[in-house]
Tab-separated table of N, CA and C and ligand atoms in Angstrom:
chain	number	residue	atom	x	y	z
K	19	MET	N	176.351	107.266	43.113
K	19	MET	CA	176.301	106.663	44.462
K	19	MET	C	177.411	107.286	45.303
K	20	ASN	N	177.104	107.667	46.520
K	20	ASN	CA	178.009	108.487	47.326
K	20	ASN	C	179.358	107.855	47.623
K	21	ASP	N	179.367	106.558	47.932
K	21	ASP	CA	180.615	105.954	48.376
K	21	ASP	C	181.284	105.123	47.290
K	22	CYS	N	180.921	105.366	46.054
K	22	CYS	CA	181.480	104.579	44.940
K	22	CYS	C	182.738	105.256	44.398
K	23	LEU	N	183.830	104.498	44.375
K	23	LEU	CA	185.113	105.026	43.898
K	23	LEU	C	185.002	105.587	42.481
K	24	PHE	N	184.399	104.826	41.570
K	24	PHE	CA	184.364	105.278	40.178
K	24	PHE	C	183.382	106.437	39.990
K	25	CYS	N	182.339	106.521	40.809
K	25	CYS	CA	181.476	107.712	40.759
K	25	CYS	C	182.274	108.947	41.175
K	26	LYS	N	183.139	108.773	42.169
K	26	LYS	CA	183.955	109.906	42.618
K	26	LYS	C	184.966	110.306	41.542
K	27	ILE	N	185.502	109.322	40.844
K	27	ILE	CA	186.412	109.638	39.731
K	27	ILE	C	185.632	110.351	38.624
K	28	ALA	N	184.435	109.853	38.310
K	28	ALA	CA	183.623	110.482	37.255
K	28	ALA	C	183.262	111.922	37.617
K	29	ALA	N	183.094	112.174	38.921
K	29	ALA	CA	182.727	113.519	39.381
K	29	ALA	C	183.944	114.421	39.541
K	30	GLY	N	185.140	113.871	39.365
K	30	GLY	CA	186.358	114.661	39.513
K	30	GLY	C	186.779	114.836	40.959
K	31	GLU	N	186.155	114.097	41.866
K	31	GLU	CA	186.492	114.211	43.291
K	31	GLU	C	187.764	113.427	43.626
K	32	ILE	N	188.043	112.412	42.838
K	32	ILE	CA	189.290	111.646	42.952
K	32	ILE	C	189.991	111.768	41.609
K	33	PRO	N	191.284	112.113	41.608
K	33	PRO	CA	191.974	112.329	40.328
K	33	PRO	C	192.144	111.047	39.519
K	34	SER	N	192.170	111.227	38.215
K	34	SER	CA	192.451	110.107	37.317
K	34	SER	C	193.164	110.667	36.096
K	35	THR	N	193.765	109.762	35.353
K	35	THR	CA	194.408	110.171	34.101
K	35	THR	C	193.425	109.886	32.973
K	36	LYS	N	192.755	110.938	32.543
K	36	LYS	CA	191.685	110.794	31.558
K	36	LYS	C	192.243	110.507	30.171
K	37	VAL	N	191.586	109.576	29.491
K	37	VAL	CA	191.960	109.229	28.119
K	37	VAL	C	190.873	109.698	27.153
K	38	TYR	N	189.624	109.584	27.580
K	38	TYR	CA	188.487	109.935	26.713
K	38	TYR	C	187.296	110.272	27.603
K	39	GLU	N	186.477	111.200	27.141
K	39	GLU	CA	185.267	111.545	27.891
K	39	GLU	C	184.215	112.068	26.937
K	40	ASP	N	182.968	111.690	27.185
K	40	ASP	CA	181.847	112.356	26.526
K	40	ASP	C	180.733	112.503	27.550
K	41	ASP	N	179.534	112.804	27.109
K	41	ASP	CA	178.452	113.064	28.068
K	41	ASP	C	178.135	111.854	28.934
K	42	GLU	N	178.335	110.653	28.398
K	42	GLU	CA	177.879	109.444	29.083
K	42	GLU	C	178.983	108.613	29.718
K	43	VAL	N	180.179	108.691	29.170
K	43	VAL	CA	181.237	107.790	29.634
K	43	VAL	C	182.527	108.545	29.932
K	44	LEU	N	183.352	107.916	30.773
K	44	LEU	CA	184.701	108.411	31.051
K	44	LEU	C	185.662	107.231	30.899
K	45	ALA	N	186.803	107.485	30.299
K	45	ALA	CA	187.854	106.474	30.189
K	45	ALA	C	189.118	107.039	30.830
K	46	PHE	N	189.745	106.250	31.681
K	46	PHE	CA	190.946	106.703	32.394
K	46	PHE	C	191.890	105.524	32.607
K	47	ARG	N	193.156	105.834	32.859
K	47	ARG	CA	194.165	104.777	32.980
K	47	ARG	C	194.019	104.046	34.320
K	48	ASP	N	194.143	102.706	34.239
K	48	ASP	CA	194.085	101.898	35.459
K	48	ASP	C	195.282	102.235	36.343
K	49	ILE	N	195.031	102.316	37.637
K	49	ILE	CA	196.093	102.698	38.580
K	49	ILE	C	197.135	101.587	38.743
K	50	ALA	N	196.765	100.364	38.409
K	50	ALA	CA	197.687	99.216	38.512
K	50	ALA	C	197.650	98.452	37.196
K	51	PRO	N	198.260	99.022	36.157
K	51	PRO	CA	198.103	98.459	34.811
K	51	PRO	C	198.618	97.032	34.675
K	52	GLN	N	197.865	96.213	33.972
K	52	GLN	CA	198.252	94.814	33.738
K	52	GLN	C	198.702	94.589	32.302
K	53	ALA	N	198.862	95.666	31.568
K	53	ALA	CA	199.381	95.631	30.196
K	53	ALA	C	199.922	97.029	29.905
K	54	PRO	N	200.760	97.172	28.874
K	54	PRO	CA	201.289	98.501	28.559
K	54	PRO	C	200.186	99.549	28.387
K	55	THR	N	199.070	99.138	27.776
K	55	THR	CA	197.876	99.994	27.768
K	55	THR	C	196.803	99.306	28.595
K	56	HIS	N	196.319	99.991	29.607
K	56	HIS	CA	195.243	99.447	30.450
K	56	HIS	C	194.356	100.622	30.847
K	57	VAL	N	193.239	100.709	30.153
K	57	VAL	CA	192.308	101.838	30.336
K	57	VAL	C	190.970	101.278	30.806
K	58	LEU	N	190.361	101.972	31.744
K	58	LEU	CA	189.024	101.614	32.224
K	58	LEU	C	188.002	102.529	31.581
K	59	VAL	N	186.919	101.950	31.097
K	59	VAL	CA	185.828	102.738	30.489
K	59	VAL	C	184.598	102.531	31.353
K	60	ILE	N	184.049	103.627	31.867
K	60	ILE	CA	182.910	103.525	32.791
K	60	ILE	C	181.751	104.403	32.317
K	61	PRO	N	180.518	103.988	32.629
K	61	PRO	CA	179.411	104.926	32.464
K	61	PRO	C	179.480	105.941	33.599
K	62	LYS	N	179.183	107.195	33.312
K	62	LYS	CA	179.197	108.197	34.386
K	62	LYS	C	178.086	107.919	35.388
K	63	LYS	N	176.996	107.376	34.897
K	63	LYS	CA	175.882	106.997	35.771
K	63	LYS	C	176.261	105.733	36.536
K	64	HIS	N	175.899	105.680	37.800
K	64	HIS	CA	176.242	104.481	38.574
K	64	HIS	C	175.408	103.282	38.138
K	65	VAL	N	176.123	102.239	37.726
K	65	VAL	CA	175.537	100.930	37.451
K	65	VAL	C	176.488	99.948	38.127
K	66	SER	N	175.966	99.070	38.984
K	66	SER	CA	176.846	98.231	39.799
K	66	SER	C	177.639	97.225	38.973
K	67	GLY	N	176.971	96.643	38.008
K	67	GLY	CA	177.609	95.613	37.191
K	67	GLY	C	176.613	95.154	36.147
K	68	TRP	N	176.972	94.110	35.419
K	68	TRP	CA	176.083	93.654	34.337
K	68	TRP	C	174.745	93.176	34.867
K	69	TYR	N	174.737	92.611	36.101
K	69	TYR	CA	173.478	92.174	36.699
K	69	TYR	C	172.543	93.353	36.930
K	70	ASP	N	173.103	94.541	37.048
K	70	ASP	CA	172.332	95.756	37.330
K	70	ASP	C	172.024	96.511	36.035
K	71	ALA	N	172.562	96.033	34.915
K	71	ALA	CA	172.468	96.782	33.661
K	71	ALA	C	171.160	96.533	32.923
K	72	LYS	N	170.308	95.675	33.478
K	72	LYS	CA	169.025	95.389	32.809
K	72	LYS	C	168.164	96.642	32.712
K	73	ASP	N	168.421	97.617	33.582
K	73	ASP	CA	167.640	98.847	33.560
K	73	ASP	C	168.225	99.899	32.617
K	74	GLU	N	169.375	99.591	32.038
K	74	GLU	CA	170.010	100.551	31.126
K	74	GLU	C	169.531	100.307	29.702
K	75	SER	N	169.521	101.356	28.903
K	75	SER	CA	169.071	101.211	27.513
K	75	SER	C	170.122	100.464	26.704
K	76	ASP	N	169.650	99.791	25.656
K	76	ASP	CA	170.585	99.152	24.734
K	76	ASP	C	171.559	100.191	24.182
K	77	ALA	N	171.043	101.389	23.920
K	77	ALA	CA	171.888	102.447	23.350
K	77	ALA	C	173.007	102.826	24.313
K	78	ALA	N	172.690	102.896	25.603
K	78	ALA	CA	173.710	103.278	26.588
K	78	ALA	C	174.797	102.206	26.678
K	79	LEU	N	174.379	100.943	26.636
K	79	LEU	CA	175.362	99.860	26.736
K	79	LEU	C	176.197	99.762	25.467
K	80	ALA	N	175.563	99.977	24.325
K	80	ALA	CA	176.314	99.984	23.068
K	80	ALA	C	177.288	101.159	23.036
K	81	HIS	N	176.877	102.265	23.594
K	81	HIS	CA	177.741	103.445	23.639
K	81	HIS	C	178.991	103.159	24.463
K	82	LEU	N	178.799	102.435	25.572
K	82	LEU	CA	179.937	102.074	26.428
K	82	LEU	C	180.932	101.216	25.645
K	83	MET	N	180.400	100.234	24.925
K	83	MET	CA	181.265	99.344	24.144
K	83	MET	C	181.951	100.111	23.015
K	84	ARG	N	181.197	100.985	22.387
K	84	ARG	CA	181.784	101.784	21.303
K	84	ARG	C	182.907	102.676	21.841
K	85	ALA	N	182.717	103.170	23.067
K	85	ALA	CA	183.760	104.010	23.677
K	85	ALA	C	185.038	103.198	23.893
K	86	ALA	N	184.883	101.916	24.243
K	86	ALA	CA	186.068	101.062	24.406
K	86	ALA	C	186.817	100.955	23.079
K	87	ALA	N	186.086	100.811	22.001
K	87	ALA	CA	186.718	100.729	20.681
K	87	ALA	C	187.370	102.061	20.315
K	88	THR	N	186.731	103.150	20.690
K	88	THR	CA	187.315	104.474	20.443
K	88	THR	C	188.635	104.618	21.184
K	89	VAL	N	188.639	104.174	22.442
K	89	VAL	CA	189.866	104.239	23.240
K	89	VAL	C	190.962	103.393	22.585
K	90	ALA	N	190.617	102.192	22.155
K	90	ALA	CA	191.611	101.326	21.505
K	90	ALA	C	192.192	102.016	20.277
K	91	ARG	N	191.347	102.678	19.509
K	91	ARG	CA	191.836	103.395	18.325
K	91	ARG	C	192.744	104.547	18.740
K	92	MET	N	192.326	105.319	19.758
K	92	MET	CA	193.131	106.452	20.229
K	92	MET	C	194.486	105.997	20.768
K	93	GLU	N	194.518	104.795	21.337
K	93	GLU	CA	195.750	104.268	21.929
K	93	GLU	C	196.610	103.530	20.902
K	94	GLY	N	196.162	103.514	19.651
K	94	GLY	CA	196.960	102.915	18.578
K	94	GLY	C	196.961	101.400	18.576
K	95	LEU	N	195.863	100.785	19.044
K	95	LEU	CA	195.820	99.339	19.206
K	95	LEU	C	195.083	98.602	18.091
K	96	VAL	N	194.617	99.317	17.088
K	96	VAL	CA	193.776	98.673	16.073
K	96	VAL	C	194.557	97.627	15.296
K	97	GLU	N	195.771	97.948	14.894
K	97	GLU	CA	196.555	97.003	14.095
K	97	GLU	C	197.040	95.824	14.924
K	98	SER	N	197.553	96.106	16.107
K	98	SER	CA	198.138	95.043	16.937
K	98	SER	C	197.070	94.212	17.628
K	99	GLY	N	195.946	94.812	17.914
K	99	GLY	CA	194.865	94.117	18.608
K	99	GLY	C	194.790	94.513	20.068
K	100	PHE	N	193.687	94.173	20.670
K	100	PHE	CA	193.471	94.525	22.078
K	100	PHE	C	192.420	93.590	22.649
K	101	ARG	N	192.288	93.645	23.963
K	101	ARG	CA	191.307	92.802	24.649
K	101	ARG	C	190.401	93.707	25.483
K	102	VAL	N	189.108	93.425	25.464
K	102	VAL	CA	188.155	94.135	26.318
K	102	VAL	C	187.615	93.122	27.320
K	103	VAL	N	187.755	93.449	28.601
K	103	VAL	CA	187.353	92.542	29.683
K	103	VAL	C	186.413	93.282	30.612
K	104	SER	N	185.408	92.586	31.094
K	104	SER	CA	184.539	93.171	32.108
K	104	SER	C	184.257	92.117	33.168
K	105	ASN	N	184.804	92.316	34.348
K	105	ASN	CA	184.613	91.375	35.448
K	105	ASN	C	183.282	91.667	36.131
K	106	CYS	N	182.567	90.614	36.458
K	106	CYS	CA	181.253	90.789	37.080
K	106	CYS	C	181.108	89.809	38.245
K	107	GLY	N	181.152	90.326	39.448
K	107	GLY	CA	180.918	89.498	40.622
K	107	GLY	C	182.169	88.839	41.164
K	108	PRO	N	182.017	88.132	42.282
K	108	PRO	CA	183.171	87.601	43.025
K	108	PRO	C	184.028	86.606	42.247
K	109	ASP	N	183.418	85.655	41.555
K	109	ASP	CA	184.232	84.660	40.843
K	109	ASP	C	185.080	85.311	39.756
K	110	ALA	N	184.615	86.406	39.229
K	110	ALA	CA	185.362	87.115	38.175
K	110	ALA	C	186.334	88.139	38.742
K	111	GLN	N	186.391	88.224	40.099
K	111	GLN	CA	187.321	89.150	40.776
K	111	GLN	C	186.974	90.612	40.548
K	112	GLN	N	185.689	90.915	40.394
K	112	GLN	CA	185.315	92.336	40.313
K	112	GLN	C	185.595	92.967	41.676
K	113	THR	N	186.385	94.028	41.676
K	113	THR	CA	186.743	94.689	42.940
K	113	THR	C	186.064	96.030	43.110
K	114	VAL	N	185.641	96.641	42.024
K	114	VAL	CA	184.951	97.935	42.114
K	114	VAL	C	183.536	97.750	41.571
K	115	PRO	N	182.523	97.891	42.434
K	115	PRO	CA	181.144	97.620	42.022
K	115	PRO	C	180.510	98.773	41.252
K	116	HIS	N	181.147	99.126	40.157
K	116	HIS	CA	180.626	100.122	39.210
K	116	HIS	C	181.006	99.577	37.837
K	117	LEU	N	180.015	99.341	37.000
K	117	LEU	CA	180.242	98.728	35.688
K	117	LEU	C	181.439	99.363	34.967
K	118	HIS	N	182.331	98.521	34.459
K	118	HIS	CA	183.489	99.059	33.727
K	118	HIS	C	184.032	98.029	32.763
K	119	LEU	N	184.634	98.536	31.711
K	119	LEU	CA	185.336	97.719	30.735
K	119	LEU	C	186.829	98.002	30.872
K	120	HIS	N	187.623	96.941	30.889
K	120	HIS	CA	189.076	97.085	30.828
K	120	HIS	C	189.466	97.006	29.348
K	121	VAL	N	190.202	97.975	28.857
K	121	VAL	CA	190.786	97.903	27.513
K	121	VAL	C	192.279	97.644	27.700
K	122	LEU	N	192.707	96.470	27.247
K	122	LEU	CA	194.083	96.024	27.474
K	122	LEU	C	194.784	95.834	26.138
K	123	GLY	N	196.016	96.293	26.046
K	123	GLY	CA	196.752	96.109	24.804
K	123	GLY	C	198.202	96.502	24.955
K	124	GLY	N	198.912	96.385	23.843
K	124	GLY	CA	200.318	96.767	23.839
K	124	GLY	C	201.264	95.603	24.051
K	125	LYS	N	200.726	94.384	24.155
K	125	LYS	CA	201.572	93.198	24.247
K	125	LYS	C	200.772	92.000	23.757
K	126	ALA	N	201.473	90.938	23.407
K	126	ALA	CA	200.785	89.692	23.048
K	126	ALA	C	200.307	89.044	24.334
K	127	MET	N	199.043	88.754	24.395
K	127	MET	CA	198.456	88.245	25.636
K	127	MET	C	198.394	86.724	25.654
K	128	ALA	N	198.214	86.199	26.872
K	128	ALA	CA	198.064	84.753	27.029
K	128	ALA	C	196.805	84.289	26.307
K	129	GLY	N	196.830	83.071	25.808
K	129	GLY	CA	195.669	82.536	25.108
K	129	GLY	C	194.510	82.243	26.038
K	130	GLU	N	194.838	81.886	27.290
K	130	GLU	CA	193.758	81.570	28.229
K	130	GLU	C	193.088	82.853	28.680
K	131	MET	N	191.806	82.771	28.885
K	131	MET	CA	191.104	83.944	29.404
K	131	MET	C	190.676	83.738	30.851
K	132	ALA	N	190.831	82.541	31.377
K	132	ALA	CA	190.419	82.305	32.756
K	132	ALA	C	191.310	81.220	33.367
B	215	AMP	P1	187.883	95.053	38.636
B	215	AMP	O1	188.815	94.286	39.505
B	215	AMP	O2	187.501	94.371	37.367
B	215	AMP	O3	186.661	95.521	39.435
B	215	AMP	O4	188.660	96.341	38.165
B	215	AMP	C1	188.855	97.446	38.975
B	215	AMP	C2	190.102	98.131	38.492
B	215	AMP	O5	190.138	99.423	39.061
B	215	AMP	C3	191.406	97.441	38.899
B	215	AMP	O6	192.120	97.063	37.725
B	215	AMP	C4	192.143	98.504	39.714
B	215	AMP	O7	193.532	98.523	39.481
B	215	AMP	C5	191.477	99.783	39.218
B	215	AMP	N1	191.515	100.909	40.138
B	215	AMP	C6	191.257	100.896	41.464
B	215	AMP	N2	191.350	102.142	41.969
B	215	AMP	C7	191.673	102.953	40.934
B	215	AMP	C8	191.911	104.341	40.806
B	215	AMP	N3	191.844	105.194	41.854
B	215	AMP	N4	192.245	104.843	39.590
B	215	AMP	C9	192.335	104.010	38.508
B	215	AMP	N5	192.099	102.686	38.569
B	215	AMP	C10	191.789	102.167	39.763
């Protein structure tokens, strides 16, 4: 999508700090990290959010989740643990309308999730 921030990052038009990439997904560091490790994992294909993901294959969505686990392993978070978050829509404070997973780790997190 032409005016999508994360599509522009996926296309290399806006710089990012890449952590992982394959044919389908890109993972890069969040510009405003909320934990010592804060990586965003996105599909390269534009998908607005989970409400829009009904048209995506199960394999593509599983691949996205698997990439989050790969990133956690690459970032050394397997032993300590990590959190994967995906905000969807206004109540969840989604600010970028391109499906993404936040991989957060490197500190003990609050017990509350909302
Ligand atoms: P969300 O609020 O769940 O939609 O998450 C969007 C995330 O994108 C936020 O955590 C922002 O800090 C992050 N973000 C916004 N612009 C950039 C950028 N240019 N590079 C990396 N992360 C960004």
